[in-house]
Coordinates of C-alpha atoms and ligand atoms in Angstrom, one line a residue:
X1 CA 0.0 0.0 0.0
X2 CA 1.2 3.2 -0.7
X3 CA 2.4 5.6 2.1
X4 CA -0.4 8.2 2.7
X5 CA 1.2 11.7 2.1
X6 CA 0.0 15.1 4.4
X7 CA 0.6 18.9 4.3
X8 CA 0.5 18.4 8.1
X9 CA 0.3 15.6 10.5
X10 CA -0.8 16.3 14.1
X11 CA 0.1 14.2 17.2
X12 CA -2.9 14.0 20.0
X13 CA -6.2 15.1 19.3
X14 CA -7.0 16.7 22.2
X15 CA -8.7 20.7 22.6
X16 CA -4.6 21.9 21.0
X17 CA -4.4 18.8 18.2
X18 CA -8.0 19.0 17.2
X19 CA -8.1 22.5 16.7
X20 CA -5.1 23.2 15.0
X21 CA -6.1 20.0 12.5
X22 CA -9.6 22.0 12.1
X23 CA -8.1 25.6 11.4
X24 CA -5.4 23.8 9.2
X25 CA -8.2 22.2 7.5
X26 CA -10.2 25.5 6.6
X27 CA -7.0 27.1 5.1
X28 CA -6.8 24.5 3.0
X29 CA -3.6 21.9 4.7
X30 CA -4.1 18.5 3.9
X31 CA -3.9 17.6 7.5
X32 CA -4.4 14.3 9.2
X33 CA -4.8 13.6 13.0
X34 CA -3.4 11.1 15.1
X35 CA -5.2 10.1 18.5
X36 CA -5.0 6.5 20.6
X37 CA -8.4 7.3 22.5
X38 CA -11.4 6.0 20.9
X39 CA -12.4 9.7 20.8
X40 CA -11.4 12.5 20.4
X41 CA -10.9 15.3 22.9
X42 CA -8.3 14.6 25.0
X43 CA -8.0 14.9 28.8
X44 CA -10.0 17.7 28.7
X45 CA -13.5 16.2 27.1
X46 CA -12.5 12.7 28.4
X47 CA -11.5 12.8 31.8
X48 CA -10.7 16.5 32.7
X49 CA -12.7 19.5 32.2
X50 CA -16.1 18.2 30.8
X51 CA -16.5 15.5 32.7
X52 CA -15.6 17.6 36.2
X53 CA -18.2 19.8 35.2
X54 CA -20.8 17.7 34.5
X55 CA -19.6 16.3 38.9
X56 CA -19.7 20.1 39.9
X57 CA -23.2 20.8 38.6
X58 CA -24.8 17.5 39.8
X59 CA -23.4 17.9 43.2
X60 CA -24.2 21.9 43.3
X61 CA -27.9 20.9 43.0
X62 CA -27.6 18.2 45.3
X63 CA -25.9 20.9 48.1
X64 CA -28.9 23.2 47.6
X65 CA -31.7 20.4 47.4
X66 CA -29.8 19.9 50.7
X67 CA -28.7 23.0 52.7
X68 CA -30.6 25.8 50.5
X69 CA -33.6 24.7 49.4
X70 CA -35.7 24.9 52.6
X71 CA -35.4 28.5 52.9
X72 CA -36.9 28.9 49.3
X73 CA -40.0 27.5 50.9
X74 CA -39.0 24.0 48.6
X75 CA -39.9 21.0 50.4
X76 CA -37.5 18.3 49.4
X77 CA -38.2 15.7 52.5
X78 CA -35.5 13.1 51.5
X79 CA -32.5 14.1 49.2
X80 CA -30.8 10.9 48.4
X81 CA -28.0 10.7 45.7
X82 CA -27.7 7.7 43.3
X83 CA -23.7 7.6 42.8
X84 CA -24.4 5.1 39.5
X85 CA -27.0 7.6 38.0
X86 CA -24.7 10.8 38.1
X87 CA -21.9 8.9 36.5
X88 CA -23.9 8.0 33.9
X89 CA -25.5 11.3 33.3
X90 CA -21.7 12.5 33.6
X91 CA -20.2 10.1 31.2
X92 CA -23.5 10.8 28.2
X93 CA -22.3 14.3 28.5
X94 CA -19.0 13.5 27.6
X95 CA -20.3 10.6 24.7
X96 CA -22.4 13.3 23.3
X97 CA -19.6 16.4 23.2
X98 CA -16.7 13.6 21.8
X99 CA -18.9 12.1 19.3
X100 CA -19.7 15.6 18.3
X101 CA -15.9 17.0 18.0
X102 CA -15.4 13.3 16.1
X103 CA -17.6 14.4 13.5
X104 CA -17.2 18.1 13.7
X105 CA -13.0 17.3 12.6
X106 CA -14.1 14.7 10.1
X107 CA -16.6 16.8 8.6
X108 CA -14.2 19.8 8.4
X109 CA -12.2 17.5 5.8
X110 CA -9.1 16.2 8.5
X111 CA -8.1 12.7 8.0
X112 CA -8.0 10.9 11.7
X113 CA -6.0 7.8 12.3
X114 CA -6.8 6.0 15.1
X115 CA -3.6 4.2 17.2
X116 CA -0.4 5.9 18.7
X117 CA 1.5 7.9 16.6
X118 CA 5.4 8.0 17.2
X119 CA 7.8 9.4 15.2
X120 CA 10.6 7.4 12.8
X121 CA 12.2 10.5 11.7
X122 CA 11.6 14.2 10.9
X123 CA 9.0 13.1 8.0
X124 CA 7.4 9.7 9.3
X125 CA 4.8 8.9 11.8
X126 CA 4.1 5.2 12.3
X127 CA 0.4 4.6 13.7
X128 CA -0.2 1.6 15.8
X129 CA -3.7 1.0 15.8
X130 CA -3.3 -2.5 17.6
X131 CA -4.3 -4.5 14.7
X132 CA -3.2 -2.6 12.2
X133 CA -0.1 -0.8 11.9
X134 CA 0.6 2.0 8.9
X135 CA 3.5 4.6 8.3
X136 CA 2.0 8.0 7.0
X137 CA 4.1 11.0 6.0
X138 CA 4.0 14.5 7.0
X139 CA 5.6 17.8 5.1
X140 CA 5.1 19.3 8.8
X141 CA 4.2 17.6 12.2
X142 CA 2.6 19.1 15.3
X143 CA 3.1 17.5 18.8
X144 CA 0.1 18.0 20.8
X145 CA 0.2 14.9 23.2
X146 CA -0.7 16.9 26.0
X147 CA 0.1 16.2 29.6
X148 CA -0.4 13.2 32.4
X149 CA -0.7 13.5 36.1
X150 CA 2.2 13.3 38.4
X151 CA 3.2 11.9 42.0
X152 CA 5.2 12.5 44.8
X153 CA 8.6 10.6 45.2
X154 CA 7.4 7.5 46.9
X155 CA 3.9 7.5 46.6
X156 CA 2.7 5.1 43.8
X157 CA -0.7 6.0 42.3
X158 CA -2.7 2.7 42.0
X159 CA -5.8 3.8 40.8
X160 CA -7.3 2.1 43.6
X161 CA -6.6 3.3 46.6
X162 CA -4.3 6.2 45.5
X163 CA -6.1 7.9 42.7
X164 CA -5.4 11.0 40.2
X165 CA -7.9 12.7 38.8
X166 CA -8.4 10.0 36.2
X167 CA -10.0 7.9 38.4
X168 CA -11.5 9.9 41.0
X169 CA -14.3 11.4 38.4
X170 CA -15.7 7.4 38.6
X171 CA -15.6 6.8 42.1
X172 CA -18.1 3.5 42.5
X173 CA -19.0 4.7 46.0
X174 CA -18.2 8.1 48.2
X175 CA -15.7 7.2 49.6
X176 CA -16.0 8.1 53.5
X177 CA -12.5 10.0 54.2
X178 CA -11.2 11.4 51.3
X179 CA -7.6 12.7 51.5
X180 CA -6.4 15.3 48.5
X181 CA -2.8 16.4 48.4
X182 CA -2.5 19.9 46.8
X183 CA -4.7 22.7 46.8
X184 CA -4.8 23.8 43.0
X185 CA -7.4 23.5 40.7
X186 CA -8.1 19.9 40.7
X187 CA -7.5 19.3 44.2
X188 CA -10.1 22.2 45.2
X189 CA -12.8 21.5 42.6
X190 CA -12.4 17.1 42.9
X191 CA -12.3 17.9 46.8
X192 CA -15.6 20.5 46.6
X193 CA -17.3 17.2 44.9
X194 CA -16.7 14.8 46.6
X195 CA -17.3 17.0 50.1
X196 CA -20.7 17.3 48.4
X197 CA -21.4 13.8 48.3
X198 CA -20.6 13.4 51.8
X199 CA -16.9 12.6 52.3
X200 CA -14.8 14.3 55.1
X201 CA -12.5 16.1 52.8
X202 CA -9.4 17.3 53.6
X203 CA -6.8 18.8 51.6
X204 CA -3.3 18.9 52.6
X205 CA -1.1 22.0 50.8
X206 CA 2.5 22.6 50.2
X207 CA 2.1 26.2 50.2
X208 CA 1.2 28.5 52.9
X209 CA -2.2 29.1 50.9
X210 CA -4.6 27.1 49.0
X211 CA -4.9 28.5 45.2
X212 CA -2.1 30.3 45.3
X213 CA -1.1 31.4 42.0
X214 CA -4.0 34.2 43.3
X215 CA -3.6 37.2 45.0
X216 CA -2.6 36.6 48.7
X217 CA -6.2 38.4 49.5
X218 CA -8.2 36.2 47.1
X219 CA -7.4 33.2 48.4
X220 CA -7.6 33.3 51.7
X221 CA -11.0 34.7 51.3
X222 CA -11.5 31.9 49.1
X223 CA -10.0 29.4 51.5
X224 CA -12.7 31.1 54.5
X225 CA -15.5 30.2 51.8
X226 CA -14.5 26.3 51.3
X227 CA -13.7 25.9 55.1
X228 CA -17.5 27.1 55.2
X229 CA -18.5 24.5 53.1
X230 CA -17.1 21.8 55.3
X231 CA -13.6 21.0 53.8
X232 CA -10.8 21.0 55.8
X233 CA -7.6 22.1 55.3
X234 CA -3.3 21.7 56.1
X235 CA -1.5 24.5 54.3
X236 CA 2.1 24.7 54.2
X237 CA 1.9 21.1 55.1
X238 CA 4.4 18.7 52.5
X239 CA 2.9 15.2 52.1
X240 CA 6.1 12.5 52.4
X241 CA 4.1 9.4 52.3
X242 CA 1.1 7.3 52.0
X243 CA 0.7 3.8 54.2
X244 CA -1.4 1.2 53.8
X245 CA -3.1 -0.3 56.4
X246 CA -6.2 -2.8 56.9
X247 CA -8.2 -0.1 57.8
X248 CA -7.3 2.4 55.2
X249 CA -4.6 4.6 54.2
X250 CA -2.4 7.1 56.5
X251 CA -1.0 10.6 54.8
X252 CA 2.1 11.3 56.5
X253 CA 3.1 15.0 56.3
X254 CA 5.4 17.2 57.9
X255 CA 3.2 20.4 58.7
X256 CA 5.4 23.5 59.9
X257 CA 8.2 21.8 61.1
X258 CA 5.8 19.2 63.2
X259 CA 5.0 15.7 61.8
X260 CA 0.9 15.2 61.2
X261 CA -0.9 12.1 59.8
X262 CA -3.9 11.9 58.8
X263 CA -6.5 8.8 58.0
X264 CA -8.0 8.6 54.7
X265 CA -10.3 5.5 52.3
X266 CA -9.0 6.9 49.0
X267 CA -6.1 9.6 48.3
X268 CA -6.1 12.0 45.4
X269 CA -3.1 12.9 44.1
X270 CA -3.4 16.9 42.9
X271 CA 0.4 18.1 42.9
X272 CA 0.1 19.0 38.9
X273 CA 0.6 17.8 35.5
X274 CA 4.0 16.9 33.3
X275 CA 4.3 16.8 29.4
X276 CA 3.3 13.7 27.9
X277 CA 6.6 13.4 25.8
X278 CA 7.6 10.0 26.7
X279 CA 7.8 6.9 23.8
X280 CA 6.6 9.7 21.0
X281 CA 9.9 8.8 18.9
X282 CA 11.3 12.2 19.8
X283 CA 14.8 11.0 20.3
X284 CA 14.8 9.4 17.2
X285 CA 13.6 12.9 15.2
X286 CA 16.3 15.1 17.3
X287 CA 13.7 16.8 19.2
X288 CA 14.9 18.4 22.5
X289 CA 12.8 18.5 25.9
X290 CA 14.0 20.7 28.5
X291 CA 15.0 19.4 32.5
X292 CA 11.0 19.1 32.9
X293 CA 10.2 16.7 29.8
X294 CA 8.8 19.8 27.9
X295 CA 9.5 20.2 24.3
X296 CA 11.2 23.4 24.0
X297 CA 9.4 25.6 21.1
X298 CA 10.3 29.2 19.9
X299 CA 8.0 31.9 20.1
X300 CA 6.7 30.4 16.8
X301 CA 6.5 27.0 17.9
X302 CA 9.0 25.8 16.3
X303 CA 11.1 22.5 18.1
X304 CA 14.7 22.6 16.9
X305 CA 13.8 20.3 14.2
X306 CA 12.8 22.7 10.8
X307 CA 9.3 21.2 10.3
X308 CA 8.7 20.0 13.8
X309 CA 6.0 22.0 15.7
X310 CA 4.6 21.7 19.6
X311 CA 1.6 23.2 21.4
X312 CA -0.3 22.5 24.4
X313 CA 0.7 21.2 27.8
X314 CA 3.4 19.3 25.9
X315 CA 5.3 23.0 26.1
X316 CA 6.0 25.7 28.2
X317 CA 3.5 27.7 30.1
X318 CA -0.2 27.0 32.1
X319 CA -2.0 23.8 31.0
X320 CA -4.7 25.2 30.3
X321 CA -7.0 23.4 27.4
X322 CA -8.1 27.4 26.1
X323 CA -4.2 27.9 25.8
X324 CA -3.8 24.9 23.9
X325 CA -6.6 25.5 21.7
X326 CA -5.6 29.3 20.6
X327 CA -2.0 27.9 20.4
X328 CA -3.2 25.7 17.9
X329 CA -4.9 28.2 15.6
X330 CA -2.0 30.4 15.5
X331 CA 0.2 27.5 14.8
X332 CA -2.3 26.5 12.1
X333 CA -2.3 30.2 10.5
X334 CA 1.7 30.6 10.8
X335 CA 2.3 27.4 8.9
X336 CA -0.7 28.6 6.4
X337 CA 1.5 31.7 5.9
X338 CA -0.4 34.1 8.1
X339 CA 0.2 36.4 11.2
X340 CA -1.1 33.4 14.2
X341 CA -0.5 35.2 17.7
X342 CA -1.4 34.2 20.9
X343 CA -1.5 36.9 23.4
X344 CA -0.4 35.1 26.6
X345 CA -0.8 38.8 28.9
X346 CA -4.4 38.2 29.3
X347 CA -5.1 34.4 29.1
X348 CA -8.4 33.8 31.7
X349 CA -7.9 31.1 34.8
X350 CA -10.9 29.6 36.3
X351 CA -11.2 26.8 39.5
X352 CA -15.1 25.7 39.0
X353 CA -15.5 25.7 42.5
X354 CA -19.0 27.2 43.9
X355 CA -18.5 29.9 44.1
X356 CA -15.7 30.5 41.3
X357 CA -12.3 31.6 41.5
X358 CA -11.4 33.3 38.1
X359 CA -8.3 35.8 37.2
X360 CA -6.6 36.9 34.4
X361 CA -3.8 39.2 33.5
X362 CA -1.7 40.2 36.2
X363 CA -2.8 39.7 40.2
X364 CA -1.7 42.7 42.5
X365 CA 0.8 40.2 44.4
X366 CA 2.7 40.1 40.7
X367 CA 2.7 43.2 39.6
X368 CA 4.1 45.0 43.0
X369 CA 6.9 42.3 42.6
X370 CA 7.7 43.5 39.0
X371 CA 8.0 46.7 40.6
X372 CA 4.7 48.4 38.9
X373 CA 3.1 51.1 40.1
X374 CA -0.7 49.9 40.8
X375 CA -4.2 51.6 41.5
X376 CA -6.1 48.3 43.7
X377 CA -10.0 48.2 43.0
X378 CA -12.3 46.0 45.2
X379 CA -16.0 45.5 45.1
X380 CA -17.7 42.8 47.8
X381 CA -21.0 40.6 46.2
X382 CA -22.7 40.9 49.9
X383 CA -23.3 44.8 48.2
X384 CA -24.3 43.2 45.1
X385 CA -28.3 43.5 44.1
X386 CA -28.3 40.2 42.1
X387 CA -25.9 38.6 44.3
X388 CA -28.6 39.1 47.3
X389 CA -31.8 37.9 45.4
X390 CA -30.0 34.3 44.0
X391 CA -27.5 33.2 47.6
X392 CA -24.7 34.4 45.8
X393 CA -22.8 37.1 48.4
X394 CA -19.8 34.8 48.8
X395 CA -17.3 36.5 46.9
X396 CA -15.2 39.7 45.6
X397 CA -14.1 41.7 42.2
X398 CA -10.7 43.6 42.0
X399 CA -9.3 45.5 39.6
X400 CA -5.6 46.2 39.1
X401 CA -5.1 48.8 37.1
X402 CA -1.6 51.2 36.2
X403 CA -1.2 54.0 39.2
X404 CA 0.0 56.1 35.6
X405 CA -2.3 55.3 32.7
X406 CA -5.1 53.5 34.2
X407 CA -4.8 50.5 32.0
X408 CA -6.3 47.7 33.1
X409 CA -3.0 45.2 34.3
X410 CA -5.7 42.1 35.7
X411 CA -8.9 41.3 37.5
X412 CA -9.2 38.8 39.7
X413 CA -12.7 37.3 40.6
X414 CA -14.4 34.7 43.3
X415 CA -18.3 34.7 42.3
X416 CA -20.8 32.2 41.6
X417 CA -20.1 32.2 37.6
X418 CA -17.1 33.8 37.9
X419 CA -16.0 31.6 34.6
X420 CA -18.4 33.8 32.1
X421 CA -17.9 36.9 33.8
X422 CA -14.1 37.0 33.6
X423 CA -14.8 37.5 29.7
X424 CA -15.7 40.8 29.8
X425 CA -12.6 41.5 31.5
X426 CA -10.7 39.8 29.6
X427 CA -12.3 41.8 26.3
X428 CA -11.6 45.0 28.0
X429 CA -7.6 44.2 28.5
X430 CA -7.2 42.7 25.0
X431 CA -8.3 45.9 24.0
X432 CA -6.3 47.8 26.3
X433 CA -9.0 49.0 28.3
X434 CA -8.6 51.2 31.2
X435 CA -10.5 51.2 34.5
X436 CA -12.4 54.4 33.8
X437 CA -13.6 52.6 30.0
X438 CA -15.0 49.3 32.6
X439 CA -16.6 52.4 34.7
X440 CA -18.1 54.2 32.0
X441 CA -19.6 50.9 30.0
X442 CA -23.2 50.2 31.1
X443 CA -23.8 47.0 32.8
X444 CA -27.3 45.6 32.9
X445 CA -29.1 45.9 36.7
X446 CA -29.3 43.8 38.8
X447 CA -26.8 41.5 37.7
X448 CA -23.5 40.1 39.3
X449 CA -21.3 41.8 36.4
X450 CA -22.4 45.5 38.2
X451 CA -19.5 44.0 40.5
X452 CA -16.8 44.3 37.6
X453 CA -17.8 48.1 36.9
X454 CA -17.9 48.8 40.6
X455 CA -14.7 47.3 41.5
X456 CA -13.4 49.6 38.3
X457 CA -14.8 52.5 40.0
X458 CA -13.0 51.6 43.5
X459 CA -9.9 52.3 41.3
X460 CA -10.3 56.0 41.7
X461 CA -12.1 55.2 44.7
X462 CA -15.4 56.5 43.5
X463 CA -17.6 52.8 44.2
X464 CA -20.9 53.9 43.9
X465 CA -22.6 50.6 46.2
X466 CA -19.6 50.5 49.1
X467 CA -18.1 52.6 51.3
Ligands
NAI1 P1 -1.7 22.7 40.4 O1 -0.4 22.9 40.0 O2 -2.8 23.6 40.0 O3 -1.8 22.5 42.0 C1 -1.0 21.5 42.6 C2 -0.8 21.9 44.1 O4 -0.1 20.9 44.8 C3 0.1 23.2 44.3 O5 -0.7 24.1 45.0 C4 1.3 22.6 45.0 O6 1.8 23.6 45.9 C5 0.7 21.4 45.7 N1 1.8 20.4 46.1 C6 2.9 20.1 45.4 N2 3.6 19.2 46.1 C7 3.0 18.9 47.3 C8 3.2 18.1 48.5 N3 4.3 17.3 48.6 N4 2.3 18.2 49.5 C9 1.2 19.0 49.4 N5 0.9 19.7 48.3 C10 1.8 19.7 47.3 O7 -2.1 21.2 39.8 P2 -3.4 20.4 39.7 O8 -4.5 21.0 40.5 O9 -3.0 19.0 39.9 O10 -3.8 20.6 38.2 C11 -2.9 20.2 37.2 C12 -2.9 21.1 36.0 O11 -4.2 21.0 35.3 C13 -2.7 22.5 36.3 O12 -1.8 23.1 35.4 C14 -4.1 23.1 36.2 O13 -4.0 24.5 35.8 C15 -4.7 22.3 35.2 N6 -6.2 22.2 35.4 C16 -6.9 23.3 35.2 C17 -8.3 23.3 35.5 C18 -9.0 24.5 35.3 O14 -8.6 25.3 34.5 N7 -10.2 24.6 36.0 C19 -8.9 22.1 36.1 C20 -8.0 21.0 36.4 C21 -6.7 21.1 36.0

């Protein structure tokens, strides 16, 4: 059989590999796409993002059929939660949305292979589909195999007992003691689920704070919310070990200078991601990776290898899927022959906790440490209209703006839907919007948003709802 011939060839069809391979597509690449999931859509749509989602929302109505709904005058004499039910309603969501992306690519004109891809050389891609094994070859190649979770030294993830976030979105059972080590986003919005269901949560955290790539402010006011909602937690605490007993599992930890343990029925591991770079063939191409497994790009890209691209969590920066996804499209455009950018200044961060915990562009904390000269705005929802009709006070809105030009430099956000109202912040700065042009743009009352334009009127300290 003849070797099938692409413009471009795409490793990993996750939210970076599938949209580059669709943009590529529309400006007219013969592109092909190499995936070993049945489906499409990567960690994210698989067993990341959607999936946590479809958890968060389940268990958010089940926490106000429980603890809420009374005072609405809703009678709702026995709440009860079917653990089999919600995973399935979970895992449709995710059949539906990768199903959909499946076709969507296909449709679009990209060729998919099905099987691992790994490179032979700087032009060949062998696919091993299991059965059936073919060599295809590529002008250009994008690597886009994402990222996997990583462990402590010493602690072994089982997928049993000691689970990543892989597993931990299938949990047969709630498990009664629940034990997650790091405080970022997975650990904070797995933890909020679970602690919904009815484990005793408790999160054990490196650093003195929990979210803390957020201003010092934001989250320890978020930390004061989640302690609220019955989670319990060990900051600056550094997990050593995990043993297992017959009656469970102990976390050893040494917790300011002091040694703590704590008993637990299943351990999530939370302490990050690393690029997926392993058995990809890179060796054999003359690809480099950098101390951390990453495969070192150019502002453009580029790998040290002419025609060899990267994007995604396999490369520097936040592993974020939106990152990966407008990394792609600029990749796609550059290799069409256009002017691809990604602006990385004002790239929005969300935990999908209840409430949310939302930033982007710089955080006061940063800039002051890059010596900038700031003007702090802060607006509280318990002053919020909207916020007080639909149990949503829990929360803040600040502004950082320049103390010279008034340029907006980053908002940072903890609200219930903090997610889609981060947007219109993130809008303003990619336009290079000041505080004064959030102040003067009309906001619809009542709605949470008001809290954006009021924290941008706190900049010249002119807040119209707080003192
Ligand atoms: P993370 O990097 O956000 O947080 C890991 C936490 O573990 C850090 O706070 C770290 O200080 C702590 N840690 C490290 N070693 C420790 C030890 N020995 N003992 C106790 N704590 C320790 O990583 P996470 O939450 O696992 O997420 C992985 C990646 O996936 C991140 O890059 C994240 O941004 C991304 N992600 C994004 C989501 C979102 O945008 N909502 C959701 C889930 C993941």
């Amino acid at each position: 059989m003849a070797t099938k011939k692409f413009n471009l060839v795409i490793i990993g069809g996750g939210p970076g590999g599938y949209v580059c391979a669709i943009r590529a597509a529309q400006l007219g690449l013969s592109t092909a796409l190499i995936e070993k999931r049945p489906t499409l859509g990567g960690t994210c749509l698989n067993i990341g993002c959607i999936p946590s989602k479809a958890l968060l929302h389940s268990t958010e109505m089940l926490h106000f059929a429980k603890e809420n709904a009374a005072q609405h005058g809703i009678k709702l004499d026995k709440v009860s939660v079917d653990v089999p039910t919600m995973m399935k309603k979970k895992d449709s969501v995710v059949s539906n949305l990768v199903k959909g992306v499946g076709m969507l690519v296909e449709k679009k004109g990209v060729t998919v292979f099905k099987g691992t891809g790994t490179l032979q050389d700087a032009h060949t891609i062998e696919v091993d589909g299991g059965r059936k094994k073919e060599t295809i070859e590529a002008e250009k190649i994008v690597l886009a195999t994402g990222s996997v979770p990583s462990s402590l030294p010493g602690i072994e993830c089982d997928g049993k007992d000691i689970v990543t976030s892989d597993e931990a979105l299938s949990f047969d059972k709630v498990p009664e003691r629940l034990v997650v080590i790091g405080a970022g986003a997975i650990g904070l919005e797995l933890g909020s689920v679970w602690s919904r269901m009815g484990s005793k949560v408790t999160v054990m955290e490196f650093l003195p704070r929990v979210a803390a790539t957020y201003d010092a402010d934001v989250s320890k006011a978020a930390e004061r919310i989640f302690k609220k909602q019955g989670l319990t937690f060990h900051t600056d605490t550094k997990v050593t070990g995990v043993d297992k007993g017959k009656k469970g599992l102990t976390v050893k930890a040494e917790a300011k200078g002091k040694k703590l343990t704590v008993e637990a029925d299943k351990v999530l591991m939370a302490v990050g991601r690393k690029a997926f770079s392993e058995k990809l063939g890179l060796d054999r191409a003359g690809v480099k990776v950098d101390e951390r497994g990453r495969v070192e790009t150019d502002h453009r890209f580029r790998t040290n290898v002419e025609n060899i691209f990267a994007i995604g969590d396999l490369i520097k920066g936040p592993m974020l899927a939106h990152k990966a996804e407008e990394e792609g499209v600029a990749l796609a455009e550059l290799i069409a022959g256009e002017p691809g950018h990604v602006n990385y200044d004002v790239i929005p961060n969300v935990i999908y906790t209840e409430p949310e915990i939302a930033s982007a562009g710089m955080g006061e904390d940063e800039a002051k440490k890059a010596g900038k000269k700031i003007k702090v705005g802060k607006f509280p929802l318990s002053a919020n209209g909207r916020a007080l009709a639909t149990d949503a006070t829990e929360g803040l809105f600040k502004v950082i703006a320049d103390a010279e030009t008034d340029q907006v430099l980053g908002v940072q956000i903890i609200s219930a839907h903090g997610s889609e109202l981060i947007a219109a912040a993130v809008a303003h700065m990619e336009y290079g919007g000041s505080a004064e042009d959030i102040a003067r743009t009309v906001h619809a009352h009542p709605t949470l948003s008001e809290s954006l334009k009021e924290a941008a009127l706190a900049v010249d300290k002119r807040a119209l709802h707080s003192l």
